[in-house]
Amino acid sequence: MNRLDYSVARPASNALVVNKVIRNTYTLLAATLFFSALMAAVSVMLRMPPMTYLLSLGGAMLLIWFVLPRTANSSSGLGVVFAITGLMGFGLGPVLEAYLSLPNGSQIVGTAFGGTGVIFLGLSGYALTTRKDFSFMGGFLFAGMLVVLIGALANIFLQMPAFSLAISGVVIMLMSGFILYDTSRMIHERDSNYIMMTISLYLSMFNIFISLLQILGMTSSDD
Amino acid sequence: MDWMKIGSAVLLIAMILFLWPRAKMMLKHSPEAKPGDWQGVILPILAVVGFVILLAMLV
């Protein structure tokens, strides 16, 4: 009898834990996206210089690497998540301002924003409904990310627009893979942390948005 | 070379150095893909590629 109770109760508690992680992650992600957009708007209004992008990104990376892992299991982790996403949103200001100054700038920014949302919702919906385990992609995604970073570093010196476009395309594919991978981790890993999941999904969306902006900006200026 | 390029290079090198051990560990410990697993990834990624091409054509 005990065995029967155990076998019935355990999957139910697993499902509850999984649902709680998914619900908390998406709630926090929605709040951080809103906050990030607000900070981007403030940054555009203040007409921040281009260096803001690098400084904000650098500050956010330092928080992700050194502060977030120590605070992710406590309530102070929430403050760190908002600090990271706020900084990254603020850094977006000069980038958005540059694109908005193009003839069809508002269309490019709007399309990149909507496109990012559609890609995220589509891929998350796919991973959540199929409930496939994408953990096998981990090594491939991280190795791919390293190759992209080395390529981006080389292109700072090479200055090849076609290579830059190719890098943006690969980043979108890799980040799409990361969305599938992270969503599947929320379903299949019992000890997944919703604060870390939120940052991971936010970074994927941020990178897709920046890469889409670059692709749409380059292809529309070719016309 | 301007400060933006130097700053970008420093940030990218820091990211590579930070990601390197993680990538090595993930390559070593990631579970093996079963037959048909990659098919479940390639199809949605191809849909994303098609969607991005469509967006580029629309703008």
mmCIF file of C-alpha atoms in Angstrom:
data_model
loop_
_atom_site.group_PDB
_atom_site.id
_atom_site.type_symbol
_atom_site.label_atom_id
_atom_site.label_comp_id
_atom_site.label_asym_id
_atom_site.label_seq_id
_atom_site.Cartn_x
_atom_site.Cartn_y
_atom_site.Cartn_z
ATOM 1 C CA MET A 1 0.000 0.000 0.000
ATOM 2 C CA ASN A 2 2.842 2.315 0.903
ATOM 3 C CA ARG A 3 4.520 1.577 -2.399
ATOM 4 C CA LEU A 4 1.321 2.427 -4.274
ATOM 5 C CA ASP A 5 0.911 5.721 -2.401
ATOM 6 C CA TYR A 6 4.491 6.610 -3.016
ATOM 7 C CA SER A 7 4.368 5.899 -6.741
ATOM 8 C CA VAL A 8 1.201 7.964 -7.166
ATOM 9 C CA ALA A 9 2.153 10.873 -4.914
ATOM 10 C CA ARG A 10 5.668 11.453 -6.191
ATOM 11 C CA PRO A 11 4.864 12.314 -9.813
ATOM 12 C CA ALA A 12 2.116 14.640 -8.599
ATOM 13 C CA SER A 13 4.533 16.539 -6.332
ATOM 14 C CA ASN A 14 7.075 16.627 -9.179
ATOM 15 C CA ALA A 15 4.501 18.188 -11.465
ATOM 16 C CA LEU A 16 3.635 20.776 -8.811
ATOM 17 C CA VAL A 17 7.297 21.727 -8.377
ATOM 18 C CA VAL A 18 7.791 21.944 -12.157
ATOM 19 C CA ASN A 19 4.660 24.082 -12.600
ATOM 20 C CA LYS A 20 5.789 26.393 -9.800
ATOM 21 C CA VAL A 21 9.238 26.875 -11.377
ATOM 22 C CA ILE A 22 7.676 27.554 -14.811
ATOM 23 C CA ARG A 23 5.103 29.984 -13.386
ATOM 24 C CA ASN A 24 7.688 31.856 -11.271
ATOM 25 C CA THR A 25 10.135 32.028 -14.186
ATOM 26 C CA TYR A 26 7.615 33.470 -16.651
ATOM 27 C CA THR A 27 6.230 35.927 -14.081
ATOM 28 C CA LEU A 28 9.719 37.204 -13.231
ATOM 29 C CA LEU A 29 10.693 37.257 -16.915
ATOM 30 C CA ALA A 30 7.651 39.399 -17.783
ATOM 31 C CA ALA A 31 8.437 41.815 -14.929
ATOM 32 C CA THR A 32 12.135 42.095 -15.895
ATOM 33 C CA LEU A 33 11.288 42.622 -19.570
ATOM 34 C CA PHE A 34 8.942 45.453 -18.626
ATOM 35 C CA PHE A 35 11.582 46.999 -16.343
ATOM 36 C CA SER A 36 14.247 46.584 -19.010
ATOM 37 C CA ALA A 37 12.049 48.316 -21.630
ATOM 38 C CA LEU A 38 11.400 51.141 -19.169
ATOM 39 C CA MET A 39 15.134 51.618 -18.580
ATOM 40 C CA ALA A 40 15.770 51.555 -22.346
ATOM 41 C CA ALA A 41 13.167 54.308 -22.802
ATOM 42 C CA VAL A 42 14.836 56.382 -20.042
ATOM 43 C CA SER A 43 18.217 55.876 -21.707
ATOM 44 C CA VAL A 44 16.843 56.992 -25.114
ATOM 45 C CA MET A 45 15.260 60.088 -23.542
ATOM 46 C CA LEU A 46 18.515 60.989 -21.763
ATOM 47 C CA ARG A 47 20.415 60.545 -25.096
ATOM 48 C CA MET A 48 23.160 58.471 -23.475
ATOM 49 C CA PRO A 49 26.514 58.211 -25.337
ATOM 50 C CA PRO A 50 27.426 54.944 -27.213
ATOM 51 C CA MET A 51 29.912 53.923 -24.501
ATOM 52 C CA THR A 52 26.869 53.370 -22.206
ATOM 53 C CA TYR A 53 26.143 50.112 -24.055
ATOM 54 C CA LEU A 54 29.562 48.621 -23.279
ATOM 55 C CA LEU A 55 29.687 49.862 -19.692
ATOM 56 C CA SER A 56 26.173 48.588 -18.917
ATOM 57 C CA LEU A 57 26.864 45.228 -20.529
ATOM 58 C CA GLY A 58 30.175 44.933 -18.656
ATOM 59 C CA GLY A 59 28.472 45.768 -15.361
ATOM 60 C CA ALA A 60 25.677 43.279 -16.031
ATOM 61 C CA MET A 61 28.183 40.533 -16.926
ATOM 62 C CA LEU A 62 30.094 41.127 -13.668
ATOM 63 C CA LEU A 63 26.828 40.804 -11.711
ATOM 64 C CA ILE A 64 25.929 37.595 -13.616
ATOM 65 C CA TRP A 65 29.335 35.996 -13.069
ATOM 66 C CA PHE A 66 30.166 37.027 -9.501
ATOM 67 C CA VAL A 67 27.023 38.147 -7.631
ATOM 68 C CA LEU A 68 24.087 36.164 -9.059
ATOM 69 C CA PRO A 69 25.466 32.653 -8.307
ATOM 70 C CA ARG A 70 25.800 33.648 -4.607
ATOM 71 C CA THR A 71 22.360 35.223 -4.315
ATOM 72 C CA ALA A 72 20.234 33.061 -6.626
ATOM 73 C CA ASN A 73 18.897 30.959 -3.740
ATOM 74 C CA SER A 74 17.836 33.910 -1.594
ATOM 75 C CA SER A 75 15.361 36.769 -1.933
ATOM 76 C CA SER A 76 18.230 39.207 -2.663
ATOM 77 C CA GLY A 77 18.620 37.323 -5.957
ATOM 78 C CA LEU A 78 15.457 39.088 -7.139
ATOM 79 C CA GLY A 79 17.093 42.490 -6.659
ATOM 80 C CA VAL A 80 20.186 41.294 -8.534
ATOM 81 C CA VAL A 81 17.999 40.083 -11.441
ATOM 82 C CA PHE A 82 16.351 43.512 -11.707
ATOM 83 C CA ALA A 83 19.765 45.223 -11.473
ATOM 84 C CA ILE A 84 21.114 43.054 -14.326
ATOM 85 C CA THR A 85 18.104 43.459 -16.611
ATOM 86 C CA GLY A 86 17.799 47.175 -15.786
ATOM 87 C CA LEU A 87 21.467 47.734 -16.662
ATOM 88 C CA MET A 88 21.124 45.806 -19.919
ATOM 89 C CA GLY A 89 17.965 47.725 -20.827
ATOM 90 C CA PHE A 90 19.679 51.032 -20.041
ATOM 91 C CA GLY A 91 22.605 49.990 -22.248
ATOM 92 C CA LEU A 92 20.191 49.395 -25.142
ATOM 93 C CA GLY A 93 19.347 53.128 -25.264
ATOM 94 C CA PRO A 94 22.188 54.313 -27.554
ATOM 95 C CA VAL A 95 21.663 51.269 -29.846
ATOM 96 C CA LEU A 96 17.936 51.997 -30.185
ATOM 97 C CA GLU A 97 18.664 55.680 -30.752
ATOM 98 C CA ALA A 98 21.056 54.808 -33.608
ATOM 99 C CA TYR A 99 18.436 52.575 -35.291
ATOM 100 C CA LEU A 100 15.599 55.046 -34.692
ATOM 101 C CA SER A 101 17.580 57.715 -36.545
ATOM 102 C CA LEU A 102 17.432 55.591 -39.747
ATOM 103 C CA PRO A 103 14.691 56.482 -42.322
ATOM 104 C CA ASN A 104 12.588 53.402 -41.411
ATOM 105 C CA GLY A 105 14.090 53.088 -37.925
ATOM 106 C CA SER A 106 10.873 52.780 -35.963
ATOM 107 C CA GLN A 107 9.726 49.972 -38.295
ATOM 108 C CA ILE A 108 13.043 48.123 -37.812
ATOM 109 C CA VAL A 109 12.902 48.425 -34.004
ATOM 110 C CA GLY A 110 9.217 47.448 -33.894
ATOM 111 C CA THR A 111 9.755 44.441 -36.169
ATOM 112 C CA ALA A 112 12.788 43.265 -34.156
ATOM 113 C CA PHE A 113 10.794 43.616 -30.923
ATOM 114 C CA GLY A 114 7.761 41.749 -32.279
ATOM 115 C CA GLY A 115 9.950 39.150 -33.996
ATOM 116 C CA THR A 116 11.802 38.409 -30.754
ATOM 117 C CA GLY A 117 8.479 37.920 -28.968
ATOM 118 C CA VAL A 118 7.139 35.568 -31.654
ATOM 119 C CA ILE A 119 10.360 33.490 -31.684
ATOM 120 C CA PHE A 120 10.404 33.214 -27.881
ATOM 121 C CA LEU A 121 6.714 32.311 -27.554
ATOM 122 C CA GLY A 122 6.899 29.831 -30.453
ATOM 123 C CA LEU A 123 9.966 27.997 -29.133
ATOM 124 C CA SER A 124 8.824 28.008 -25.491
ATOM 125 C CA GLY A 125 5.396 26.747 -26.561
ATOM 126 C CA TYR A 126 7.059 23.992 -28.614
ATOM 127 C CA ALA A 127 9.279 22.859 -25.713
ATOM 128 C CA LEU A 128 6.423 23.041 -23.182
ATOM 129 C CA THR A 129 3.894 21.141 -25.298
ATOM 130 C CA THR A 130 6.210 18.420 -26.644
ATOM 131 C CA ARG A 131 7.982 18.117 -23.227
ATOM 132 C CA LYS A 132 11.055 16.814 -25.051
ATOM 133 C CA ASP A 133 14.341 16.638 -23.154
ATOM 134 C CA PHE A 134 16.857 18.906 -24.912
ATOM 135 C CA SER A 135 19.652 18.407 -22.340
ATOM 136 C CA PHE A 136 21.794 16.683 -25.012
ATOM 137 C CA MET A 137 22.251 20.100 -26.695
ATOM 138 C CA GLY A 138 24.204 21.628 -23.774
ATOM 139 C CA GLY A 139 27.744 20.895 -25.001
ATOM 140 C CA PHE A 140 26.909 21.865 -28.581
ATOM 141 C CA LEU A 141 25.338 25.189 -27.538
ATOM 142 C CA PHE A 142 28.195 26.261 -25.262
ATOM 143 C CA ALA A 143 30.848 25.239 -27.818
ATOM 144 C CA GLY A 144 28.885 27.102 -30.514
ATOM 145 C CA MET A 145 28.720 30.179 -28.303
ATOM 146 C CA LEU A 146 32.513 30.089 -27.857
ATOM 147 C CA VAL A 147 33.026 29.901 -31.645
ATOM 148 C CA VAL A 148 30.656 32.869 -32.148
ATOM 149 C CA LEU A 149 32.485 34.955 -29.525
ATOM 150 C CA ILE A 150 35.852 34.202 -31.168
ATOM 151 C CA GLY A 151 34.334 35.129 -34.569
ATOM 152 C CA ALA A 152 32.915 38.387 -33.154
ATOM 153 C CA LEU A 153 36.315 39.205 -31.633
ATOM 154 C CA ALA A 154 38.024 38.612 -34.998
ATOM 155 C CA ASN A 155 35.448 40.793 -36.765
ATOM 156 C CA ILE A 156 36.293 43.789 -34.555
ATOM 157 C CA PHE A 157 39.589 43.880 -36.473
ATOM 158 C CA LEU A 158 38.382 42.449 -39.829
ATOM 159 C CA GLN A 159 35.341 44.802 -40.120
ATOM 160 C CA MET A 160 33.538 42.568 -42.668
ATOM 161 C CA PRO A 161 29.776 43.410 -42.916
ATOM 162 C CA ALA A 162 28.913 40.001 -44.449
ATOM 163 C CA PHE A 163 30.691 38.200 -41.601
ATOM 164 C CA SER A 164 28.858 40.392 -39.088
ATOM 165 C CA LEU A 165 25.539 39.439 -40.725
ATOM 166 C CA ALA A 166 26.514 35.747 -40.599
ATOM 167 C CA ILE A 167 27.413 36.026 -36.894
ATOM 168 C CA SER A 168 24.011 37.622 -36.154
ATOM 169 C CA GLY A 169 22.268 34.760 -37.985
ATOM 170 C CA VAL A 170 24.212 32.122 -36.049
ATOM 171 C CA VAL A 171 23.521 33.934 -32.739
ATOM 172 C CA ILE A 172 19.759 33.808 -33.436
ATOM 173 C CA MET A 173 19.975 30.053 -34.130
ATOM 174 C CA LEU A 174 22.096 29.415 -31.019
ATOM 175 C CA MET A 175 19.833 31.514 -28.774
ATOM 176 C CA SER A 176 16.802 29.676 -30.172
ATOM 177 C CA GLY A 177 18.557 26.478 -29.140
ATOM 178 C CA PHE A 178 19.188 27.940 -25.681
ATOM 179 C CA ILE A 179 15.451 28.755 -25.302
ATOM 180 C CA LEU A 180 14.583 25.104 -26.072
ATOM 181 C CA TYR A 181 17.372 23.882 -23.757
ATOM 182 C CA ASP A 182 16.398 26.139 -20.819
ATOM 183 C CA THR A 183 12.666 25.484 -21.148
ATOM 184 C CA SER A 184 13.344 21.744 -21.161
ATOM 185 C CA ARG A 185 15.557 22.167 -18.064
ATOM 186 C CA MET A 186 12.603 23.787 -16.244
ATOM 187 C CA ILE A 187 10.520 20.695 -17.029
ATOM 188 C CA HIS A 188 13.070 17.930 -16.465
ATOM 189 C CA GLU A 189 15.498 19.221 -13.788
ATOM 190 C CA ARG A 190 13.946 18.969 -10.345
ATOM 191 C CA ASP A 191 16.352 21.447 -8.734
ATOM 192 C CA SER A 192 16.167 24.153 -11.414
ATOM 193 C CA ASN A 193 16.245 27.669 -9.955
ATOM 194 C CA TYR A 194 13.719 30.156 -11.366
ATOM 195 C CA ILE A 195 16.049 33.147 -10.859
ATOM 196 C CA MET A 196 18.823 31.537 -12.924
ATOM 197 C CA MET A 197 16.255 30.382 -15.499
ATOM 198 C CA THR A 198 14.876 33.925 -15.820
ATOM 199 C CA ILE A 199 18.327 35.397 -16.477
ATOM 200 C CA SER A 200 19.156 32.644 -18.945
ATOM 201 C CA LEU A 201 15.937 33.191 -20.940
ATOM 202 C CA TYR A 202 16.318 36.989 -20.703
ATOM 203 C CA LEU A 203 19.860 36.784 -22.158
ATOM 204 C CA SER A 204 18.585 34.616 -25.033
ATOM 205 C CA MET A 205 15.836 37.159 -25.817
ATOM 206 C CA PHE A 206 18.244 40.096 -25.491
ATOM 207 C CA ASN A 207 20.708 38.497 -27.928
ATOM 208 C CA ILE A 208 17.950 37.599 -30.405
ATOM 209 C CA PHE A 209 16.655 41.196 -30.285
ATOM 210 C CA ILE A 210 20.133 42.736 -30.858
ATOM 211 C CA SER A 211 20.901 40.283 -33.693
ATOM 212 C CA LEU A 212 17.507 40.847 -35.335
ATOM 213 C CA LEU A 213 18.085 44.622 -35.156
ATOM 214 C CA GLN A 214 21.441 44.159 -36.869
ATOM 215 C CA ILE A 215 20.056 41.867 -39.601
ATOM 216 C CA LEU A 216 17.013 44.062 -40.300
ATOM 217 C CA GLY A 217 19.144 47.233 -40.222
ATOM 218 C CA MET A 218 21.643 45.791 -42.702
ATOM 219 C CA THR A 219 19.130 44.208 -45.084
ATOM 220 C CA SER A 220 16.884 47.294 -45.168
ATOM 221 C CA SER A 221 19.835 49.613 -45.889
ATOM 222 C CA ASP A 222 20.743 47.422 -48.904
ATOM 223 C CA ASP A 223 17.466 48.316 -50.679
ATOM 224 C CA MET B 1 41.636 52.144 -32.763
ATOM 225 C CA ASP B 2 38.820 53.810 -30.801
ATOM 226 C CA TRP B 3 37.752 53.088 -27.237
ATOM 227 C CA MET B 4 34.564 51.293 -28.315
ATOM 228 C CA LYS B 5 36.587 48.682 -30.204
ATOM 229 C CA ILE B 6 39.033 48.219 -27.331
ATOM 230 C CA GLY B 7 36.147 47.940 -24.850
ATOM 231 C CA SER B 8 34.286 45.434 -27.063
ATOM 232 C CA ALA B 9 37.438 43.333 -27.452
ATOM 233 C CA VAL B 10 38.064 43.318 -23.679
ATOM 234 C CA LEU B 11 34.436 42.312 -22.988
ATOM 235 C CA LEU B 12 34.516 39.529 -25.601
ATOM 236 C CA ILE B 13 37.835 38.156 -24.293
ATOM 237 C CA ALA B 14 36.414 38.149 -20.742
ATOM 238 C CA MET B 15 33.320 36.271 -21.990
ATOM 239 C CA ILE B 16 35.488 33.702 -23.829
ATOM 240 C CA LEU B 17 37.681 33.146 -20.744
ATOM 241 C CA PHE B 18 34.620 32.780 -18.530
ATOM 242 C CA LEU B 19 32.750 30.474 -20.924
ATOM 243 C CA TRP B 20 35.727 28.243 -21.793
ATOM 244 C CA PRO B 21 35.700 25.977 -18.667
ATOM 245 C CA ARG B 22 31.877 25.811 -18.737
ATOM 246 C CA ALA B 23 31.886 24.729 -22.401
ATOM 247 C CA LYS B 24 34.558 22.095 -21.707
ATOM 248 C CA MET B 25 32.568 20.745 -18.755
ATOM 249 C CA MET B 26 29.305 20.726 -20.751
ATOM 250 C CA LEU B 27 30.939 18.915 -23.694
ATOM 251 C CA LYS B 28 32.227 16.245 -21.306
ATOM 252 C CA HIS B 29 29.061 15.745 -19.261
ATOM 253 C CA SER B 30 26.157 16.394 -21.668
ATOM 254 C CA PRO B 31 24.022 13.300 -22.240
ATOM 255 C CA GLU B 32 24.256 11.619 -25.652
ATOM 256 C CA ALA B 33 21.495 12.398 -28.154
ATOM 257 C CA LYS B 34 19.152 9.523 -28.969
ATOM 258 C CA PRO B 35 18.106 8.799 -32.575
ATOM 259 C CA GLY B 36 15.583 11.419 -33.677
ATOM 260 C CA ASP B 37 16.529 13.922 -30.953
ATOM 261 C CA TRP B 38 18.265 16.330 -33.337
ATOM 262 C CA GLN B 39 15.303 16.207 -35.705
ATOM 263 C CA GLY B 40 13.192 17.694 -32.910
ATOM 264 C CA VAL B 41 15.634 20.626 -32.743
ATOM 265 C CA ILE B 42 16.361 21.209 -36.428
ATOM 266 C CA LEU B 43 12.690 21.655 -37.404
ATOM 267 C CA PRO B 44 11.915 24.555 -35.004
ATOM 268 C CA ILE B 45 15.304 26.191 -35.738
ATOM 269 C CA LEU B 46 14.558 26.024 -39.478
ATOM 270 C CA ALA B 47 11.176 27.633 -38.758
ATOM 271 C CA VAL B 48 13.016 30.455 -36.917
ATOM 272 C CA VAL B 49 15.402 30.903 -39.883
ATOM 273 C CA GLY B 50 12.429 31.090 -42.277
ATOM 274 C CA PHE B 51 10.704 33.605 -39.999
ATOM 275 C CA VAL B 52 13.806 35.847 -39.841
ATOM 276 C CA ILE B 53 14.124 35.766 -43.659
ATOM 277 C CA LEU B 54 10.435 36.743 -43.900
ATOM 278 C CA LEU B 55 10.969 39.657 -41.486
ATOM 279 C CA ALA B 56 14.015 40.832 -43.469
ATOM 280 C CA MET B 57 11.938 40.787 -46.656
ATOM 281 C CA LEU B 58 9.086 42.721 -45.020
ATOM 282 C CA VAL B 59 11.208 45.586 -43.611
#
